[in-house]
Amino acid sequence: MIQKCLFPAAGYGTRFLPATKAIPKEMLPVLTKPLLQYGVEEAIEAGCETMAIVTGRGKRAIEDHFDVSYELEHQIKGTSKEHYLNEIRSVMDNCTFSYTRQIEMKGLGHAILTGETLIGHEDSFAVILADDLCDNANGQTVLRQMANIHKKYPDCCVVAIEEIPMTDTNKYGVIAGNLIEENVYKVDNMVEKPESKDAPSNLAIIGRYILIPQIFDVLRDTKPGKGGEIQITDALLTLAKQGKVLAYKFSGVRFDCGSVDGFVEATNYFYKKSNLK
Ligand code: G1P
């Protein structure tokens, strides 16, 4: 079982300025719920009980969101509005939160390494990038589907992938590998944000990972890569060369809520599904 889930949440969210000037981008709501809460609910569904959040300066709203607001509770207790708190209360009843701060922004790999102090070295753990918002098609969240694969191959990391147009390869980590069972590839190459002419395939990594604890030692030795940042993709390539990385083509949908287009699509999608209409 995967019990801990790491959420890198220290980024600036520059693409959503000015909205993200004083509000963490992870707190932007799709309908009435912040992006990060969707991620936490996915992790709970996949069996995680501990949420480890790597924050940074200006991110206090995240901690307040996953805590009791006594004033609010007092105001609406027993009124017809109380049900609005049901979802967040259920999240808080079903997991615990721990936080650490990333002092300098040195890339996703560095953010994950910063979370080592919260995760420890005992078990494999999940990573969710909350701005990749996923919804399941077959009753199982993307992370749950990945946890099932990891159960079968406990010595391997698992990354979630989807097919993208070749013109978009420079936005993602891109993998190459051999199909070993339906929708599962053994990865032998991975490149961070390659131009389409250099991309090994059109299979892009989305923001869901299951990582083995060895990743921390590998990250410590990983030199800055694309953009001068420490890339999780480069660290995973080291493990892929040891036969320890699988890529899983998930079922479901995924929205890139780090872009305005993706955010609007997600909003429309969840609005259609909701009872808010
Ligand atoms: C990160 C990773 C990239 C991955 C992407 C998924 O990039 O570095 O490999 O494909 O997340 O969303 P970012 O979107 O943070 O630039």
Short mmCIF file of C-alpha atoms and ligand atoms in Angstrom, two decimals:
data_model
loop_
_atom_site.label_atom_id
_atom_site.label_comp_id
_atom_site.label_asym_id
_atom_site.label_seq_id
_atom_site.Cartn_x
_atom_site.Cartn_y
_atom_site.Cartn_z
CA MET A 1 0.00 0.00 0.00
CA ILE A 2 1.08 3.54 -0.72
CA GLN A 3 0.44 5.50 2.46
CA LYS A 4 2.08 8.84 1.86
CA CYS A 5 1.51 11.36 -0.87
CA LEU A 6 3.81 14.30 -1.57
CA PHE A 7 2.47 17.52 -3.07
CA PRO A 8 5.07 19.93 -4.44
CA ALA A 9 3.30 23.27 -3.96
CA ALA A 10 6.00 25.91 -3.79
CA GLY A 11 5.80 27.27 -7.36
CA TYR A 12 4.88 30.87 -8.08
CA GLY A 13 2.01 30.30 -10.53
CA THR A 14 3.21 33.12 -12.76
CA ARG A 15 0.87 32.08 -15.58
CA PHE A 16 -2.07 33.00 -13.36
CA LEU A 17 -0.90 36.42 -12.25
CA PRO A 18 -2.35 38.61 -10.91
CA ALA A 19 -4.69 35.96 -9.35
CA THR A 20 -1.70 34.21 -7.77
CA LYS A 21 -0.08 37.32 -6.32
CA ALA A 22 -1.44 36.69 -2.81
CA ILE A 23 -3.17 33.31 -3.32
CA PRO A 24 -1.21 30.08 -3.88
CA LYS A 25 -1.96 28.67 -7.35
CA GLU A 26 -2.87 25.36 -5.68
CA MET A 27 -5.76 27.20 -3.98
CA LEU A 28 -7.38 28.40 -7.22
CA PRO A 29 -10.84 26.81 -7.30
CA VAL A 30 -12.33 24.69 -10.03
CA LEU A 31 -15.98 25.39 -9.18
CA THR A 32 -16.02 25.59 -5.38
CA LYS A 33 -13.01 23.44 -4.54
CA PRO A 34 -9.30 24.35 -4.63
CA LEU A 35 -7.11 22.35 -7.01
CA LEU A 36 -5.10 20.96 -4.13
CA GLN A 37 -8.19 19.51 -2.46
CA TYR A 38 -8.98 17.53 -5.62
CA GLY A 39 -5.47 16.09 -5.42
CA VAL A 40 -5.79 15.25 -1.72
CA GLU A 41 -9.14 13.53 -2.34
CA GLU A 42 -7.54 11.47 -5.12
CA ALA A 43 -4.73 10.43 -2.76
CA ILE A 44 -7.23 9.42 -0.06
CA GLU A 45 -9.17 7.34 -2.59
CA ALA A 46 -5.91 5.60 -3.50
CA GLY A 47 -5.35 4.63 0.15
CA CYS A 48 -3.00 7.41 1.34
CA GLU A 49 -3.36 8.62 4.91
CA THR A 50 -0.52 11.13 5.14
CA MET A 51 -0.32 14.19 2.94
CA ALA A 52 3.15 15.75 2.82
CA ILE A 53 3.07 19.22 1.33
CA VAL A 54 6.14 21.12 0.17
CA THR A 55 5.18 24.78 0.40
CA GLY A 56 7.04 28.05 0.15
CA ARG A 57 6.70 31.68 1.08
CA GLY A 58 3.19 33.08 0.67
CA LYS A 59 1.50 29.67 0.88
CA ARG A 60 -0.08 29.87 4.32
CA ALA A 61 -3.61 29.66 2.89
CA ILE A 62 -2.88 25.97 2.17
CA GLU A 63 -2.33 25.16 5.84
CA ASP A 64 -5.38 27.15 6.88
CA HIS A 65 -7.54 25.37 4.32
CA PHE A 66 -6.80 21.94 5.78
CA ASP A 67 -7.42 23.12 9.35
CA VAL A 68 -10.53 23.92 11.37
CA SER A 69 -11.87 27.45 11.08
CA TYR A 70 -13.52 27.81 14.47
CA GLU A 71 -15.22 31.08 13.67
CA LEU A 72 -16.75 29.69 10.48
CA GLU A 73 -17.77 26.42 12.15
CA HIS A 74 -19.44 28.40 14.93
CA GLN A 75 -21.25 30.69 12.50
CA ILE A 76 -22.79 28.03 10.31
CA LYS A 77 -23.26 25.10 12.70
CA GLY A 78 -26.88 23.99 12.68
CA THR A 79 -27.81 26.26 9.74
CA SER A 80 -28.86 25.22 6.26
CA LYS A 81 -25.36 26.12 5.03
CA GLU A 82 -23.50 23.58 7.11
CA HIS A 83 -23.43 21.02 4.30
CA TYR A 84 -21.00 23.27 2.37
CA LEU A 85 -18.30 22.10 4.78
CA ASN A 86 -19.01 18.38 4.34
CA GLU A 87 -16.33 17.65 1.76
CA ILE A 88 -13.47 19.43 3.52
CA ARG A 89 -14.50 17.94 6.89
CA SER A 90 -14.40 14.49 5.35
CA VAL A 91 -10.89 15.16 3.96
CA MET A 92 -9.68 16.26 7.39
CA ASP A 93 -11.21 13.20 9.05
CA ASN A 94 -9.46 10.83 6.68
CA CYS A 95 -5.84 11.97 6.62
CA THR A 96 -3.16 14.01 8.35
CA PHE A 97 -1.03 16.81 6.91
CA SER A 98 2.59 17.70 7.33
CA TYR A 99 4.44 20.60 5.75
CA THR A 100 7.93 21.71 4.92
CA ARG A 101 9.15 24.73 3.01
CA GLN A 102 11.27 24.81 -0.11
CA ILE A 103 13.56 27.79 0.44
CA GLU A 104 14.83 28.14 -3.12
CA MET A 105 13.04 27.18 -6.34
CA LYS A 106 15.44 24.74 -7.97
CA GLY A 107 13.02 22.55 -9.87
CA LEU A 108 10.57 19.70 -9.35
CA GLY A 109 13.33 17.21 -8.48
CA HIS A 110 14.59 19.58 -5.79
CA ALA A 111 11.04 20.07 -4.45
CA ILE A 112 10.62 16.30 -4.15
CA LEU A 113 14.01 16.01 -2.42
CA THR A 114 12.89 18.74 0.01
CA GLY A 115 9.99 16.44 0.94
CA GLU A 116 12.37 13.64 2.02
CA THR A 117 12.16 14.83 5.62
CA LEU A 118 8.38 14.23 5.59
CA ILE A 119 8.38 10.99 3.60
CA GLY A 120 11.31 9.02 5.05
CA HIS A 121 12.96 6.01 3.45
CA GLU A 122 10.75 3.10 4.45
CA ASP A 123 8.15 2.85 1.72
CA SER A 124 7.32 3.88 -1.79
CA PHE A 125 5.24 7.04 -1.95
CA ALA A 126 3.06 8.97 -4.36
CA VAL A 127 3.59 12.41 -5.85
CA ILE A 128 0.69 14.49 -7.16
CA LEU A 129 1.14 17.74 -9.06
CA ALA A 130 -2.14 19.42 -8.21
CA ASP A 131 -2.28 21.51 -11.36
CA ASP A 132 -2.74 18.30 -13.36
CA LEU A 133 -6.36 17.66 -12.46
CA CYS A 134 -7.56 14.14 -13.22
CA ASP A 135 -10.95 12.49 -13.24
CA ASN A 136 -11.45 8.77 -13.48
CA ALA A 137 -13.43 6.96 -16.11
CA ASN A 138 -13.79 3.53 -14.55
CA GLY A 139 -14.45 4.27 -10.89
CA GLN A 140 -10.77 4.26 -9.92
CA THR A 141 -8.69 7.40 -9.66
CA VAL A 142 -5.48 7.63 -11.68
CA LEU A 143 -3.40 7.23 -8.50
CA ARG A 144 -5.37 4.14 -7.48
CA GLN A 145 -4.78 2.59 -10.91
CA MET A 146 -1.05 3.31 -10.51
CA ALA A 147 -0.98 1.88 -6.97
CA ASN A 148 -2.41 -1.36 -8.39
CA ILE A 149 0.46 -1.55 -10.90
CA HIS A 150 3.02 -0.78 -8.18
CA LYS A 151 1.60 -3.60 -6.03
CA LYS A 152 2.45 -6.00 -8.83
CA TYR A 153 5.94 -4.49 -9.40
CA PRO A 154 6.94 -3.18 -5.94
CA ASP A 155 10.59 -2.54 -6.92
CA CYS A 156 9.62 -0.10 -9.66
CA CYS A 157 8.60 3.52 -9.83
CA VAL A 158 5.43 4.18 -11.85
CA VAL A 159 4.78 7.33 -13.88
CA ALA A 160 1.43 8.13 -15.48
CA ILE A 161 1.52 8.86 -19.20
CA GLU A 162 -0.79 9.97 -21.97
CA GLU A 163 -0.45 10.37 -25.72
CA ILE A 164 0.06 13.96 -26.80
CA PRO A 165 0.46 15.65 -30.19
CA MET A 166 4.15 15.66 -31.25
CA THR A 167 4.00 19.48 -31.31
CA ASP A 168 3.54 19.51 -27.50
CA THR A 169 6.53 17.40 -26.46
CA ASN A 170 8.41 20.48 -25.22
CA LYS A 171 5.87 20.87 -22.37
CA TYR A 172 6.41 17.46 -20.77
CA GLY A 173 8.77 14.73 -19.72
CA VAL A 174 8.62 12.19 -22.56
CA ILE A 175 9.32 8.46 -22.24
CA ALA A 176 10.23 5.55 -24.49
CA GLY A 177 9.93 1.90 -23.55
CA ASN A 178 8.63 -1.59 -24.26
CA LEU A 179 5.08 -2.66 -23.66
CA ILE A 180 5.16 -5.41 -21.00
CA GLU A 181 1.43 -5.70 -20.42
CA GLU A 182 -1.66 -3.81 -21.51
CA ASN A 183 -1.00 -0.08 -20.94
CA VAL A 184 2.27 -0.70 -19.03
CA TYR A 185 5.71 0.10 -20.48
CA LYS A 186 9.12 -0.70 -19.08
CA VAL A 187 10.88 2.62 -19.57
CA ASP A 188 14.32 2.75 -21.17
CA ASN A 189 14.55 6.43 -22.02
CA MET A 190 13.11 9.66 -20.73
CA VAL A 191 13.77 13.25 -21.76
CA GLU A 192 12.57 16.44 -20.08
CA LYS A 193 10.69 18.75 -22.45
CA PRO A 194 12.39 17.77 -25.74
CA GLU A 195 11.71 19.55 -29.02
CA SER A 196 9.56 17.28 -31.18
CA LYS A 197 12.51 16.32 -33.41
CA ASP A 198 14.39 15.01 -30.35
CA ALA A 199 11.43 13.38 -28.59
CA PRO A 200 11.68 9.59 -28.17
CA SER A 201 7.88 9.20 -28.55
CA ASN A 202 4.61 11.06 -27.98
CA LEU A 203 4.07 9.49 -24.55
CA ALA A 204 4.10 12.33 -22.03
CA ILE A 205 4.42 12.11 -18.26
CA ILE A 206 1.58 13.76 -16.38
CA GLY A 207 1.73 14.89 -12.77
CA ARG A 208 1.31 11.53 -11.03
CA TYR A 209 4.26 9.46 -9.81
CA ILE A 210 4.84 6.55 -7.48
CA LEU A 211 8.46 6.63 -6.38
CA ILE A 212 10.68 4.16 -4.55
CA PRO A 213 12.71 5.60 -1.63
CA GLN A 214 15.96 5.17 -3.60
CA ILE A 215 14.86 8.21 -5.60
CA PHE A 216 16.11 10.52 -2.83
CA ASP A 217 19.71 9.32 -3.11
CA VAL A 218 19.52 9.55 -6.89
CA LEU A 219 18.09 13.08 -6.69
CA ARG A 220 20.94 14.16 -4.42
CA ASP A 221 23.36 13.14 -7.20
CA THR A 222 21.32 14.56 -10.08
CA LYS A 223 22.88 17.61 -11.74
CA PRO A 224 20.72 20.52 -12.88
CA GLY A 225 19.21 19.74 -16.29
CA LYS A 226 16.64 21.48 -18.49
CA GLY A 227 16.26 25.13 -17.48
CA GLY A 228 19.11 24.79 -14.95
CA GLU A 229 16.73 22.95 -12.60
CA ILE A 230 17.00 19.57 -10.88
CA GLN A 231 14.57 17.47 -12.87
CA ILE A 232 12.68 14.43 -11.55
CA THR A 233 12.74 13.13 -15.14
CA ASP A 234 16.57 12.99 -15.08
CA ALA A 235 16.61 11.20 -11.71
CA LEU A 236 14.05 8.71 -13.00
CA LEU A 237 16.20 8.07 -16.09
CA THR A 238 18.97 6.85 -13.76
CA LEU A 239 16.52 4.37 -12.22
CA ALA A 240 15.10 3.45 -15.65
CA LYS A 241 18.58 2.33 -16.69
CA GLN A 242 18.43 -0.09 -13.75
CA GLY A 243 15.06 -1.38 -15.03
CA LYS A 244 13.16 0.29 -12.21
CA VAL A 245 10.70 2.60 -13.98
CA LEU A 246 7.31 1.71 -15.47
CA ALA A 247 5.02 4.04 -17.38
CA TYR A 248 1.29 3.50 -17.16
CA LYS A 249 -1.20 4.77 -19.70
CA PHE A 250 -4.08 5.61 -17.36
CA SER A 251 -7.80 5.59 -18.08
CA GLY A 252 -9.60 8.80 -17.37
CA VAL A 253 -9.23 12.45 -18.26
CA ARG A 254 -6.63 15.00 -17.28
CA PHE A 255 -6.66 18.78 -17.46
CA ASP A 256 -3.58 20.97 -17.42
CA CYS A 257 -4.82 23.52 -14.89
CA GLY A 258 -1.42 25.19 -15.00
CA SER A 259 -2.63 26.78 -18.25
CA VAL A 260 -5.63 29.07 -18.65
CA ASP A 261 -7.08 26.89 -21.45
CA GLY A 262 -6.85 23.72 -19.36
CA PHE A 263 -8.30 25.49 -16.35
CA VAL A 264 -11.34 26.66 -18.32
CA GLU A 265 -11.81 23.16 -19.81
CA ALA A 266 -11.67 21.61 -16.34
CA THR A 267 -14.17 24.15 -15.02
CA ASN A 268 -16.62 23.36 -17.83
CA TYR A 269 -16.13 19.60 -17.44
CA PHE A 270 -16.73 19.58 -13.67
CA TYR A 271 -19.60 22.06 -13.98
CA LYS A 272 -21.41 19.73 -16.39
CA LYS A 273 -20.89 16.84 -13.95
CA SER A 274 -21.94 18.81 -10.90
CA ASN A 275 -25.30 19.61 -9.36
CA LEU A 276 -24.49 23.33 -9.29
CA LYS A 277 -26.31 23.97 -12.58
C1 G1P B 1 6.62 18.77 -14.72
C2 G1P B 1 7.68 17.74 -15.12
C3 G1P B 1 7.37 17.14 -16.48
C4 G1P B 1 5.95 16.58 -16.50
C5 G1P B 1 4.95 17.67 -16.07
C6 G1P B 1 3.55 17.10 -15.91
O1 G1P B 1 6.76 19.89 -15.58
O2 G1P B 1 8.95 18.35 -15.08
O3 G1P B 1 8.28 16.12 -16.77
O4 G1P B 1 5.64 16.12 -17.79
O5 G1P B 1 5.32 18.24 -14.80
O6 G1P B 1 2.63 18.13 -15.67
P1 G1P B 1 6.04 21.31 -15.28
O7 G1P B 1 4.64 21.19 -15.81
O8 G1P B 1 6.07 21.49 -13.79
O9 G1P B 1 6.86 22.32 -16.01
#
